PDB file of C-alpha atoms in Angstrom:
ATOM      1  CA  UNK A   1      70.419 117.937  39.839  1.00 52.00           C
ATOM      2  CA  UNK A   2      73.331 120.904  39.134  1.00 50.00           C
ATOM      3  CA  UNK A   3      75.758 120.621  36.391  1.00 55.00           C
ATOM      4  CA  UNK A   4      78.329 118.717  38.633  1.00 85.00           C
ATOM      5  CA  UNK A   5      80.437 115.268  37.690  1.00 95.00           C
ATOM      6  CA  UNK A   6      79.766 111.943  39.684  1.00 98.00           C
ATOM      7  CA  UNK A   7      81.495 108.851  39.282  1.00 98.00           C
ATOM      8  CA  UNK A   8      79.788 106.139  40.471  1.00 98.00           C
ATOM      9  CA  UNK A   9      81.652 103.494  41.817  1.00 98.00           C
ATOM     10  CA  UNK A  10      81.610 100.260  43.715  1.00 97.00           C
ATOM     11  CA  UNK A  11      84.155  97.491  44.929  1.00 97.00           C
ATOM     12  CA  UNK A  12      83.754  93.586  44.907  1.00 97.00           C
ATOM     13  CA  UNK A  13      86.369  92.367  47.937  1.00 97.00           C
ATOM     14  CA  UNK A  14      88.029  89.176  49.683  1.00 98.00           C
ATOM     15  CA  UNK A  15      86.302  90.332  53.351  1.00 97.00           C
ATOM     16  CA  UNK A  16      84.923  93.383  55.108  1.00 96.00           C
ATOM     17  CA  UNK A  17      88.752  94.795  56.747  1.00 97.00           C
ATOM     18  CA  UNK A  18      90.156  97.390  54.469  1.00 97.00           C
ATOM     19  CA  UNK A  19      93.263  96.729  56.705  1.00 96.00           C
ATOM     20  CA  UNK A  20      93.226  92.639  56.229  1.00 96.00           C
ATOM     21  CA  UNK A  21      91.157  91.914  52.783  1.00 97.00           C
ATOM     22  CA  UNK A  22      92.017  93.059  49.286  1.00 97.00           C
ATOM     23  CA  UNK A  23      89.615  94.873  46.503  1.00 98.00           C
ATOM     24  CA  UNK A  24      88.994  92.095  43.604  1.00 98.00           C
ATOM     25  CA  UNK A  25      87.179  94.304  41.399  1.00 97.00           C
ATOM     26  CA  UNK A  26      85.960  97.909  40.974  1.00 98.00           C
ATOM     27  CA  UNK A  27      83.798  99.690  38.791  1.00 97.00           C
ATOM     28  CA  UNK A  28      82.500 102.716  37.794  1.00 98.00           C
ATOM     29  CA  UNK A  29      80.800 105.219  35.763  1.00 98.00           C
ATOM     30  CA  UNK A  30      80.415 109.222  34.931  1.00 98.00           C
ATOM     31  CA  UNK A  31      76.986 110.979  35.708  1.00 98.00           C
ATOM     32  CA  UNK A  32      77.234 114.354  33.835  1.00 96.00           C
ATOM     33  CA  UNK A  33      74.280 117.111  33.913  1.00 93.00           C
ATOM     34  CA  UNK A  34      71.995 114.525  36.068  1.00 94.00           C
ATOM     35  CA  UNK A  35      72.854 111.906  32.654  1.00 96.00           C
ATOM     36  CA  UNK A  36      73.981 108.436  33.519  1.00 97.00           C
ATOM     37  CA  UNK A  37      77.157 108.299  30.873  1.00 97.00           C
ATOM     38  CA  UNK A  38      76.998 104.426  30.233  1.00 94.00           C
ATOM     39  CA  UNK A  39      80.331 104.252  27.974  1.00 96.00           C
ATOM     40  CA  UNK A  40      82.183 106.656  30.140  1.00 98.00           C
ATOM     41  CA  UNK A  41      83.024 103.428  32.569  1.00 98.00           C
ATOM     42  CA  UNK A  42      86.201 102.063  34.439  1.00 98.00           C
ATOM     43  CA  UNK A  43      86.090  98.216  35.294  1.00 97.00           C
ATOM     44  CA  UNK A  44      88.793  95.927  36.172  1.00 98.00           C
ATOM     45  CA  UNK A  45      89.348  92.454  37.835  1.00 98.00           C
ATOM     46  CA  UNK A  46      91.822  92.819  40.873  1.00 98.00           C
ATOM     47  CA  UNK A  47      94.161  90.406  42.314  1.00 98.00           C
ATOM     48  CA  UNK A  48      94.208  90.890  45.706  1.00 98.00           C
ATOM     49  CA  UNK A  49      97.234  91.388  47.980  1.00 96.00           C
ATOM     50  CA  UNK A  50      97.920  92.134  51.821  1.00 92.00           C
ATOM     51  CA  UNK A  51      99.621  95.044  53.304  1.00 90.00           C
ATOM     52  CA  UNK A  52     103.058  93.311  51.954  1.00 92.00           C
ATOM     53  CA  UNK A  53     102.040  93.057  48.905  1.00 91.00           C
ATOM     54  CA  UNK A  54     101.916  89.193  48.931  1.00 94.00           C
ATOM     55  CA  UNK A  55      98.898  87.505  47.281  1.00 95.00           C
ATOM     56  CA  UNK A  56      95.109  86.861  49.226  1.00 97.00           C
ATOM     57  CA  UNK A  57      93.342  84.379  48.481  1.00 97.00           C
ATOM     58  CA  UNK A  58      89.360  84.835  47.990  1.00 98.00           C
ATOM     59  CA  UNK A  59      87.385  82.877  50.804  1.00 98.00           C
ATOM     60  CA  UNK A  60      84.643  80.489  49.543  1.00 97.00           C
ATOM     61  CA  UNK A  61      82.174  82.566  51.261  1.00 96.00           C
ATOM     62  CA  UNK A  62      82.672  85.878  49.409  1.00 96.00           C
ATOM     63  CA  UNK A  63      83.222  83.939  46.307  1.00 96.00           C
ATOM     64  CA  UNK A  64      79.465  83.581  47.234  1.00 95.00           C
ATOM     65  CA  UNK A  65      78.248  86.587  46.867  1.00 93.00           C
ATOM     66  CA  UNK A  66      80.385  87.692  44.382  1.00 95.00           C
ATOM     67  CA  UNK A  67      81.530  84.969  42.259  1.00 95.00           C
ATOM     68  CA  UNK A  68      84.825  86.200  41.656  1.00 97.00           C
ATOM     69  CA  UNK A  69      87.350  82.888  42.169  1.00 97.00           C
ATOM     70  CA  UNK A  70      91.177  82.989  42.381  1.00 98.00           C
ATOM     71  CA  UNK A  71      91.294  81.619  38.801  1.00 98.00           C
ATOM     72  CA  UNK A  72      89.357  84.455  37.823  1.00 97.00           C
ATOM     73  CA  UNK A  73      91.902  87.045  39.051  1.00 98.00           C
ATOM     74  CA  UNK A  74      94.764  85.237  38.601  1.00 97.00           C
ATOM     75  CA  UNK A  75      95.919  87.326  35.822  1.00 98.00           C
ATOM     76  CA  UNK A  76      94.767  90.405  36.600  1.00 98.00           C
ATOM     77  CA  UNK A  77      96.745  93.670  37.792  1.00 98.00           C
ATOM     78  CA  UNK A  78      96.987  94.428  41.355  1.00 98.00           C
ATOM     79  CA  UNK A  79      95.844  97.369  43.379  1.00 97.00           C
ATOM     80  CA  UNK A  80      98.731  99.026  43.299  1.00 96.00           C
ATOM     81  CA  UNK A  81      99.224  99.008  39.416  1.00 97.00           C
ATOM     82  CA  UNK A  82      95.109 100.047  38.919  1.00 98.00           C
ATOM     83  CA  UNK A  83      94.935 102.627  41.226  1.00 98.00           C
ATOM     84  CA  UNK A  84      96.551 105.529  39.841  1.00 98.00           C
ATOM     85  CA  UNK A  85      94.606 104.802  36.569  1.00 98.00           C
ATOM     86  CA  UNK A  86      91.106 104.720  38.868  1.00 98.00           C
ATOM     87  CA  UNK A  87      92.097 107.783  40.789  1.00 98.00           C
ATOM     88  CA  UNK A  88      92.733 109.130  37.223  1.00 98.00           C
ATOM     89  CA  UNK A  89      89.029 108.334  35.898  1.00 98.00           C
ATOM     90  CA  UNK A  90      87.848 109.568  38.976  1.00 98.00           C
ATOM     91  CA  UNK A  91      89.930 112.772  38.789  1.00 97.00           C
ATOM     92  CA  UNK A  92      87.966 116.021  40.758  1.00 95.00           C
ATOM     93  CA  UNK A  93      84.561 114.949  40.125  1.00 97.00           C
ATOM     94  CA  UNK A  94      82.215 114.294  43.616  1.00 97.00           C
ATOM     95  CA  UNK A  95      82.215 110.246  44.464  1.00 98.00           C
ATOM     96  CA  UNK A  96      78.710 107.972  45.179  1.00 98.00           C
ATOM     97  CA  UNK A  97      78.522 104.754  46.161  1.00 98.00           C
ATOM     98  CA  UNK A  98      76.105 102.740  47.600  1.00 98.00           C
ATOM     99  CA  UNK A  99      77.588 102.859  51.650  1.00 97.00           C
ATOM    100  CA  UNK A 100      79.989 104.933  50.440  1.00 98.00           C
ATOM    101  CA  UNK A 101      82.277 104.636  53.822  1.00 98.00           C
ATOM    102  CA  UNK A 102      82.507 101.051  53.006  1.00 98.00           C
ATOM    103  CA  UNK A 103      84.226 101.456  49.401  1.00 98.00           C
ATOM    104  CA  UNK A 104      86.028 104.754  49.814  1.00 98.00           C
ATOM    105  CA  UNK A 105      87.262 102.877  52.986  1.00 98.00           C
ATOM    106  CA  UNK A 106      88.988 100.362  50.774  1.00 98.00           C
ATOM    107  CA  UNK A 107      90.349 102.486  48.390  1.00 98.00           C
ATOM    108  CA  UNK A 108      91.788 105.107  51.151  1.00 98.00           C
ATOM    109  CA  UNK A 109      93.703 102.150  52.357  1.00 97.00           C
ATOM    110  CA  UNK A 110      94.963 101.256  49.194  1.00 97.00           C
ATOM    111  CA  UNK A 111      95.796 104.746  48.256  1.00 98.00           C
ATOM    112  CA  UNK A 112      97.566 105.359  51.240  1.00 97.00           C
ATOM    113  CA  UNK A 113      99.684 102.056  51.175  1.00 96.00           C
ATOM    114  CA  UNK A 114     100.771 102.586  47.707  1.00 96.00           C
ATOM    115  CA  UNK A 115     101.724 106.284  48.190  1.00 97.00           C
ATOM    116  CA  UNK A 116      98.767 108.033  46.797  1.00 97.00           C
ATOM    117  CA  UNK A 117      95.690 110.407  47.970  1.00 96.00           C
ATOM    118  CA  UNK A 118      92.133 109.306  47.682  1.00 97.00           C
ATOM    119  CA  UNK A 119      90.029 112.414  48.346  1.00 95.00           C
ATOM    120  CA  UNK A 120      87.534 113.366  46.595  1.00 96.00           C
ATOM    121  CA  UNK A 121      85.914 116.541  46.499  1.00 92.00           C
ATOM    122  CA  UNK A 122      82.749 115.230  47.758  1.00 96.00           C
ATOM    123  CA  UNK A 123      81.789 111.330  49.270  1.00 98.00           C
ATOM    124  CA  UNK A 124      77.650 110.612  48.369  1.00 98.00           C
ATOM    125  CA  UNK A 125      76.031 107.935  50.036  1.00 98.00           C
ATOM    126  CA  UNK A 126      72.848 106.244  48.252  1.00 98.00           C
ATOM    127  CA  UNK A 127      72.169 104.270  51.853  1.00 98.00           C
ATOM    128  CA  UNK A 128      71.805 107.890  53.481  1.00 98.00           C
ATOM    129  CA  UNK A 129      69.781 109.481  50.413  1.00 98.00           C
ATOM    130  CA  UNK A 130      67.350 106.960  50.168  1.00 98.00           C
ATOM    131  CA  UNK A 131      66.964 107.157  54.072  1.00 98.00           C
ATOM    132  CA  UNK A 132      66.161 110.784  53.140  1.00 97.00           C
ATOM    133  CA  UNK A 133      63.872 110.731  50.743  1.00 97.00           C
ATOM    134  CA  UNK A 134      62.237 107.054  52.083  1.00 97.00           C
ATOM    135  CA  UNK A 135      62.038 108.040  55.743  1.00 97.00           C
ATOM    136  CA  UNK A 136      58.903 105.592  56.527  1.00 97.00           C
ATOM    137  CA  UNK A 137      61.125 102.474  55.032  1.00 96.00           C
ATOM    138  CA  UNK A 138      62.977 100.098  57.311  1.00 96.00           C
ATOM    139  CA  UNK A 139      65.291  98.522  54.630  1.00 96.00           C
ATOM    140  CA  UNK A 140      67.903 100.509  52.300  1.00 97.00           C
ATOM    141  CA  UNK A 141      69.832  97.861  51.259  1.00 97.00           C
ATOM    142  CA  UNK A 142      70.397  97.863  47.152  1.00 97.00           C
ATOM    143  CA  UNK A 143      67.803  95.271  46.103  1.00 95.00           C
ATOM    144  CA  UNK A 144      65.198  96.623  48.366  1.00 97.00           C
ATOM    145  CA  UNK A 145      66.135 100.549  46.728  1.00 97.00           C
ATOM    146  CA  UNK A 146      66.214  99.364  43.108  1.00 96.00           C
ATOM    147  CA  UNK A 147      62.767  97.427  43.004  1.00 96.00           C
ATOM    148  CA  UNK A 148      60.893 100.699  44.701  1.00 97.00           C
ATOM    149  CA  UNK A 149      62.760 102.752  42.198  1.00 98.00           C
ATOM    150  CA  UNK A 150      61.369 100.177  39.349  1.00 97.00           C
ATOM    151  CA  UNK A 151      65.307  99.425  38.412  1.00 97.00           C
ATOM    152  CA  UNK A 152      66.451  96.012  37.786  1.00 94.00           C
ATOM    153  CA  UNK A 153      70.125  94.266  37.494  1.00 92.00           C
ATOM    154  CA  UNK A 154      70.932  92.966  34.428  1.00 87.00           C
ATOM    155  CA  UNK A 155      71.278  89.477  34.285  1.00 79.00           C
ATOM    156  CA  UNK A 156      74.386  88.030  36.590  1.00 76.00           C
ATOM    157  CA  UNK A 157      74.947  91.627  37.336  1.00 80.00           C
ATOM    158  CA  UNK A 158      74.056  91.893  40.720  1.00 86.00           C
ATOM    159  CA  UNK A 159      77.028  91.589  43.694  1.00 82.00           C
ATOM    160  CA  UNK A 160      79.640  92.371  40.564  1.00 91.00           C
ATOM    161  CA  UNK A 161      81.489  95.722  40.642  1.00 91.00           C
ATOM    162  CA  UNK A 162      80.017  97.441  37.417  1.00 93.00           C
ATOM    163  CA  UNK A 163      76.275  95.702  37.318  1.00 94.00           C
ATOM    164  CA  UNK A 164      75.646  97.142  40.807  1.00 96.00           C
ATOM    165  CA  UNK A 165      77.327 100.667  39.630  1.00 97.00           C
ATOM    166  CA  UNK A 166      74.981 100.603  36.700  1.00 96.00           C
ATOM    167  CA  UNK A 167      72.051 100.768  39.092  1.00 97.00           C
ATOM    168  CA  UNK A 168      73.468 102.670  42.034  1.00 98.00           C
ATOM    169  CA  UNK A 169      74.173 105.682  39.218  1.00 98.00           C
ATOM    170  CA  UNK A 170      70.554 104.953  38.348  1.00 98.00           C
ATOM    171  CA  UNK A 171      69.454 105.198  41.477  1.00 98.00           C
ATOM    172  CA  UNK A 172      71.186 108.271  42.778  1.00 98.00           C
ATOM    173  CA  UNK A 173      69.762 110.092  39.591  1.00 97.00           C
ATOM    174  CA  UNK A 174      66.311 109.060  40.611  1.00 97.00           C
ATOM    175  CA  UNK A 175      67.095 110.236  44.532  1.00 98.00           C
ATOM    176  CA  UNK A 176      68.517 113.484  43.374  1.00 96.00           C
ATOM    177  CA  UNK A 177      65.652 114.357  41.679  1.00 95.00           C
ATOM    178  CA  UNK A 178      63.262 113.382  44.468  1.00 95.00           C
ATOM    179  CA  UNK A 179      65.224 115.117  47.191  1.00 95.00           C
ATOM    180  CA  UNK A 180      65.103 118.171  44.846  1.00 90.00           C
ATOM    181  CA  UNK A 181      61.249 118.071  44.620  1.00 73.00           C
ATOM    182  CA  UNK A 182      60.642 117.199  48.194  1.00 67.00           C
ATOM    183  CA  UNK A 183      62.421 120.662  49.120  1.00 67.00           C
ATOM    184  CA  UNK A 184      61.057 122.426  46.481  1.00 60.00           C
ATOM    185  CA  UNK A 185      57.777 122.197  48.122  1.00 53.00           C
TER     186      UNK A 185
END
């Protein structure tokens, strides 16, 4: 893997629409010289909001996977006052993410709504490197990428923003370095 900066990063929202549901949550984390930097991190609870800027409520079903409730978020900041501090984290360094249209989807929404650019230098997708370097599997869905790297989600971390970052930087370490080898040959 070369010398360049990742940040890792994955969203927890109220639906699928970046133009109808709201982020909740986002995470992420620094790789730096092919090193996972676990206390170089950016994590926040989101409260969601519509195009107008008036609240969203989280549907019962998402609360599912995520378990992120309306009390939970209550509190917290909205998009619009996290995002220039994300975009800051994130600053020139190449973006992964684990269906990486999906999140940077979100975000690009956001972004543009509230006046600001999301584009980063480079967009990585973990679903499309572990097609590469797994073309004989069927499934590249996180769970199913993490147990044939051997990785495992710490405990309640799985479907929240920063436990599935944690293995999704993992993860893309582990696919760099196979890709690498597999073209080396």
């Amino acid at each position: 893997m070369s010398s360049t900066e990742y940040v890792v990063f994955d969203l927890e929202t109220t639906g699928l629409s970046p133009e109808r549901d709201g982020i909740v949550e986002i995470g992420a984390m620094r790789i730096r010289d092919g090193q996972v930097q676990p206390t170089e991190i950016y994590q926040t609870l989101v409260r969601p909001t519509d195009a107008q800027g008036q609240p969203l409520s989280i549907p019962w079903y998402t609360q599912r996977v995520h378990g992120i409730s309306d009390q939970m978020v209550r509190h917290a900041p909205t998009v619009e006052q996290v995002l220039p501090d994300f975009l800051d984290f994130v600053g020139d360094a190449a973006v992964v993410a684990h269906n990486v249209a999906f999140d940077s989807g979100f975000i690009r929404t956001a972004a543009r709504r509230h006046g600001l650019i999301w584009q980063p230098a480079r967009e990585l997708c973990t679903v499309q490197l572990s097609r590469a370097a797994f073309p004989r599997e069927k499934g590249h869905k996180l769970d199913l990428l993490a147990q044939r790297l051997g990785l495992e989600f710490e405990a309640g971390g799985r479907h929240r923003s920063l436990g599935d970052v944690r293995v999704t930087a993992e993860a893309f370490v582990q696919l760099m370095q196979r890709l690498e080898l597999t073209r080396s040959r």
